[in-house]
Coordinates of C-alpha atoms in Angstrom, one line a residue:
M1 CA 108.7 129.0 119.6
I2 CA 105.9 126.8 121.0
P3 CA 102.6 126.4 119.2
A4 CA 99.9 128.8 120.5
V5 CA 97.5 125.8 120.4
L6 CA 99.9 123.8 122.6
Y7 CA 99.2 125.7 125.5
A8 CA 95.6 124.9 125.4
V9 CA 96.3 120.9 125.5
P10 CA 95.3 120.2 129.0
A11 CA 91.8 122.1 128.6
F12 CA 91.2 119.7 125.7
L13 CA 91.8 116.8 127.2
L14 CA 90.3 118.0 130.4
L15 CA 87.0 118.8 127.8
I16 CA 86.8 115.2 126.1
V17 CA 86.9 113.8 129.6
V18 CA 83.7 115.9 130.4
E19 CA 82.4 115.2 126.9
A20 CA 83.2 111.4 127.6
V21 CA 81.7 110.6 130.8
S22 CA 78.2 112.8 130.4
Y23 CA 77.1 110.4 127.6
R24 CA 77.7 107.7 130.5
F25 CA 75.3 109.8 132.7
A26 CA 73.2 111.2 129.5
P27 CA 73.5 109.0 126.5
D28 CA 72.0 109.5 123.1
D29 CA 70.6 106.8 121.1
D30 CA 71.3 108.8 117.8
E31 CA 74.9 109.9 118.9
R32 CA 77.9 107.6 118.8
G33 CA 79.4 108.9 121.7
Y34 CA 83.1 107.3 122.2
E35 CA 85.5 104.1 121.3
L36 CA 88.6 104.2 123.1
R37 CA 90.8 102.5 120.6
D38 CA 89.4 105.5 118.2
T39 CA 90.1 107.7 120.8
A40 CA 93.5 106.9 121.4
T41 CA 94.2 106.9 117.7
S42 CA 92.7 110.5 117.5
L43 CA 94.9 111.4 120.3
T44 CA 97.9 109.8 118.9
M45 CA 97.5 111.7 115.4
G46 CA 97.5 114.3 117.6
A47 CA 100.9 113.9 119.8
G48 CA 102.3 113.2 116.3
S49 CA 101.1 116.1 114.5
Q50 CA 102.9 118.4 116.9
V51 CA 105.9 116.7 116.7
I52 CA 106.2 116.7 113.4
G53 CA 104.5 120.1 112.9
F54 CA 107.0 122.2 115.5
P55 CA 110.1 121.9 113.1
W56 CA 108.0 122.4 110.1
K57 CA 106.6 125.7 111.6
L58 CA 110.0 126.8 112.5
L59 CA 110.9 126.6 108.5
T60 CA 107.3 128.3 108.0
V61 CA 108.1 131.1 110.1
G62 CA 111.2 132.3 108.3
L63 CA 109.2 131.7 104.7
Y64 CA 106.4 134.4 106.4
A65 CA 109.7 136.6 107.8
G66 CA 110.7 136.9 104.3
L67 CA 107.4 137.8 102.8
W68 CA 106.9 140.3 105.6
A69 CA 109.5 141.8 104.9
L70 CA 109.1 142.4 100.7
A71 CA 105.8 143.2 101.5
P72 CA 104.8 147.3 100.1
V73 CA 103.4 148.1 103.4
Q74 CA 104.7 146.8 106.7
L75 CA 100.8 146.7 108.7
S76 CA 101.2 147.8 112.2
P77 CA 99.8 145.3 114.6
A78 CA 98.6 148.3 116.9
S79 CA 96.1 149.8 114.6
V80 CA 92.6 147.7 115.1
W81 CA 91.7 147.5 111.2
T82 CA 95.5 145.2 110.7
W83 CA 93.5 142.5 113.1
V84 CA 89.7 142.8 111.1
L85 CA 92.0 142.3 108.1
L86 CA 93.8 139.2 109.4
F87 CA 90.8 137.9 110.9
V88 CA 89.0 137.7 107.3
A89 CA 92.2 137.0 105.4
D90 CA 92.6 133.9 107.9
D91 CA 89.7 132.5 107.8
L92 CA 89.4 133.4 103.7
A93 CA 92.9 131.2 103.5
Y94 CA 91.2 128.6 105.6
Y95 CA 88.4 128.1 103.4
W96 CA 90.2 127.8 100.3
F97 CA 93.1 125.8 101.9
H98 CA 90.5 123.1 103.4
R99 CA 88.3 123.5 100.3
T100 CA 91.4 122.3 98.2
H101 CA 92.2 119.7 100.7
H102 CA 88.5 117.9 99.5
E103 CA 89.1 118.7 96.1
V104 CA 92.4 117.8 95.1
R105 CA 93.4 114.2 95.8
L106 CA 97.2 114.5 97.1
F107 CA 96.0 117.4 99.5
W108 CA 93.2 115.2 100.8
A109 CA 95.8 112.3 101.3
S110 CA 97.0 114.8 104.4
H111 CA 93.2 115.8 105.0
V112 CA 91.7 112.1 105.0
V113 CA 93.2 111.3 108.3
H114 CA 91.0 114.2 110.2
H115 CA 87.7 112.1 108.6
S116 CA 89.4 108.7 109.4
S117 CA 87.0 109.0 112.2
R118 CA 83.6 106.7 111.9
F119 CA 83.0 109.0 116.0
Y120 CA 82.6 112.4 115.8
N121 CA 83.3 114.2 119.4
L122 CA 86.0 116.3 121.0
S123 CA 89.1 114.3 120.7
T124 CA 88.3 113.9 116.3
A125 CA 89.4 117.3 116.7
L126 CA 92.9 116.1 117.5
R127 CA 92.8 113.7 115.0
Q128 CA 95.2 116.0 112.8
S129 CA 97.6 115.1 109.9
W130 CA 101.3 114.1 109.8
T131 CA 102.3 116.0 106.8
P132 CA 101.3 119.4 107.5
M133 CA 103.5 121.2 104.4
T134 CA 100.8 120.6 102.5
S135 CA 98.8 124.0 103.8
L136 CA 102.0 126.6 103.3
P137 CA 101.0 128.0 99.8
F138 CA 97.5 129.7 101.5
W139 CA 98.8 131.7 103.7
L140 CA 101.5 133.2 101.7
P141 CA 99.5 135.7 101.0
L142 CA 98.4 137.3 104.5
A143 CA 102.3 137.9 105.0
L144 CA 102.8 139.9 101.3
L145 CA 99.7 142.1 102.6
G146 CA 101.9 143.0 105.3
I147 CA 100.7 141.1 108.2
P148 CA 103.4 140.5 110.8
P149 CA 104.1 136.4 110.8
W150 CA 103.5 136.1 114.6
M151 CA 100.1 137.2 114.3
I152 CA 99.4 135.1 111.4
F153 CA 100.4 132.5 113.5
L154 CA 98.4 133.9 116.1
Q155 CA 94.9 134.0 114.7
Q156 CA 95.5 130.1 113.2
S157 CA 95.7 128.7 116.7
V158 CA 92.9 131.1 117.3
S159 CA 90.8 129.5 114.3
L160 CA 91.9 126.4 115.6
L161 CA 91.0 126.4 118.9
Y162 CA 87.4 127.5 118.1
Q163 CA 87.0 124.7 115.5
F164 CA 87.9 122.3 118.4
F165 CA 84.4 122.6 120.0
L166 CA 82.9 122.2 116.7
H167 CA 83.3 118.5 117.1
T168 CA 80.4 117.3 119.0
E169 CA 77.1 116.0 118.9
R170 CA 76.3 116.9 122.1
V171 CA 75.4 120.6 120.9
R172 CA 72.5 120.6 118.4
V173 CA 71.7 124.1 116.9
L174 CA 72.5 127.2 118.0
P175 CA 70.1 131.0 117.6
R176 CA 69.5 131.2 113.8
P177 CA 71.9 134.4 113.3
V178 CA 74.5 132.7 114.8
E179 CA 74.2 129.6 112.5
W180 CA 73.8 131.9 109.4
V181 CA 76.9 134.3 110.0
F182 CA 79.4 131.9 112.5
N183 CA 80.5 127.8 111.3
T184 CA 78.6 125.8 114.2
P185 CA 78.9 122.1 115.3
S186 CA 75.9 121.5 113.2
H187 CA 77.0 122.8 110.1
H188 CA 80.5 121.0 111.2
R189 CA 78.5 117.9 111.7
V190 CA 77.5 118.2 108.1
H191 CA 81.3 118.7 106.9
H192 CA 82.1 115.3 108.4
G193 CA 79.1 113.2 107.4
V194 CA 79.6 110.9 104.6
N195 CA 75.7 110.9 103.4
A196 CA 75.5 111.8 100.1
E197 CA 74.0 115.1 100.2
Y198 CA 76.6 115.9 103.1
L199 CA 79.9 115.5 100.6
D200 CA 82.3 118.1 100.3
R201 CA 80.2 120.7 102.1
N202 CA 80.7 123.5 104.6
Y203 CA 84.6 123.9 104.5
G204 CA 84.4 127.4 107.0
G205 CA 86.5 127.8 109.7
I206 CA 85.2 130.7 111.9
L207 CA 82.8 131.9 109.4
I208 CA 80.2 129.8 107.4
V209 CA 80.0 132.7 105.0
W210 CA 82.4 131.8 102.6
D211 CA 80.1 128.7 101.7
R212 CA 77.1 130.3 101.3
L213 CA 79.1 132.9 98.8
F214 CA 81.2 130.1 97.2
G215 CA 78.4 127.7 97.1
T216 CA 79.3 124.9 99.6
F217 CA 76.5 125.2 102.1
E218 CA 74.4 122.6 103.0
P219 CA 71.8 122.8 106.2
E220 CA 71.7 119.4 109.0
R221 CA 68.6 117.9 107.9
A222 CA 68.8 114.2 109.0
P223 CA 71.8 112.5 111.3
A224 CA 75.4 112.3 109.5
R225 CA 77.0 109.5 109.0
Y226 CA 80.8 109.8 109.9
G227 CA 84.0 108.2 108.6
L228 CA 84.9 107.4 104.8
T229 CA 83.2 106.6 102.0
T230 CA 85.5 103.6 102.0
N231 CA 86.7 102.7 105.8
I232 CA 89.9 102.0 105.9
G233 CA 89.6 99.6 109.4
T234 CA 92.5 100.5 111.1
Y235 CA 93.4 102.1 114.6
H236 CA 97.1 102.3 113.6
P237 CA 98.3 105.7 113.7
L238 CA 100.8 104.7 110.6
R239 CA 98.0 103.5 108.6
V240 CA 96.0 106.2 109.1
A241 CA 98.6 108.9 108.5
T242 CA 99.7 107.2 104.8
H243 CA 96.8 104.7 103.2
E244 CA 96.0 107.7 100.8
Y245 CA 99.4 108.1 99.8
A246 CA 99.5 104.8 99.7
A247 CA 96.1 104.6 97.3
I248 CA 97.7 107.1 95.2
W249 CA 101.5 105.5 94.9
A250 CA 99.6 102.1 93.8
D251 CA 97.0 104.3 91.1
V252 CA 100.1 106.0 89.8
R253 CA 102.2 103.2 89.3
A254 CA 99.5 101.1 87.2
A255 CA 98.2 104.2 84.5
A256 CA 98.5 103.8 81.4
S257 CA 100.0 107.7 80.7
W258 CA 100.7 110.7 82.4
R259 CA 98.0 112.1 81.8
H260 CA 96.0 109.4 84.2
R261 CA 99.1 109.5 86.7
L262 CA 98.5 113.4 86.8
G263 CA 95.3 112.9 87.3
H264 CA 95.5 109.9 90.1
L265 CA 97.7 113.2 91.9
F266 CA 95.4 116.1 91.2
R267 CA 91.8 115.3 90.2
R268 CA 89.1 114.8 93.1
P269 CA 89.5 111.7 95.0
G270 CA 87.7 108.8 94.1
W271 CA 88.7 109.8 89.8
R272 CA 89.5 107.3 87.5
P273 CA 90.7 107.4 84.4
P274 CA 87.8 106.4 81.4
P275 CA 88.3 102.6 79.9
A276 CA 90.1 102.6 76.8
P277 CA 88.4 102.8 73.4
A278 CA 88.2 99.0 72.9
V279 CA 87.0 98.1 76.8
A280 CA 84.5 100.7 76.0
V281 CA 83.3 99.1 72.8
R282 CA 83.6 95.7 74.3
A283 CA 81.3 96.7 77.5
A284 CA 78.8 98.1 75.2
Q285 CA 78.4 95.0 72.9
G286 CA 78.2 93.3 76.1
A287 CA 75.8 94.8 78.2
R288 CA 73.1 94.1 74.1

């Protein structure tokens, strides 16, 4: 089974070239454009994610098929309502997958790859994780709803194709009804921004209504600064793929208790344990 998104790779590469050339002939001081090493890293991460993800996808097919066989009702792909349910359920699953991968550090260690570029262009869309197994739990309910596994994978590919086009500064703001309902380049620039007001906002895949519903929506008001709150300063693909796992391991090893170890794994990125009481007292005394 070849992932459907692979068929779009030639178009992705062509559009990346077109966008890069557009910066040559129509530069914009407010847009960062492309940088060769950054783009090469993004393409390498994308290629690696497909190679690593292929055998994992085969295992996932088997799991989805098993759950689908256990579903109380097996929905027919001939019904338009099955496709409507699939679209809504997939996009909701993506929202919670995406939000969890920002708000739980162990999951963030996988997703941080996608945010590690300080540029924002179509090649950034291809900068994907090499640990795809963290996505598994979020789509299992769709199989239990009775949606055939091949439909789930197809809709996941449709969502990824749509999101490719969100990663651009060349498209500013779309008509208001579109901006209200759908995820757009404007909304997704906010998501990639490290501006304080943009952190952990706009998780939607195709629809932005989930963010409006769950209180995570933020409109684009100021130009976004891209990258991480603390950038990693490397273009080496292996380090890009693993740097947060290494940081977690170091924090877990240095933790004073199991409670703190679990905190480093499952609390928000950037979480630190409170200082020990004696340390806190000395700090308070020193501040007087």
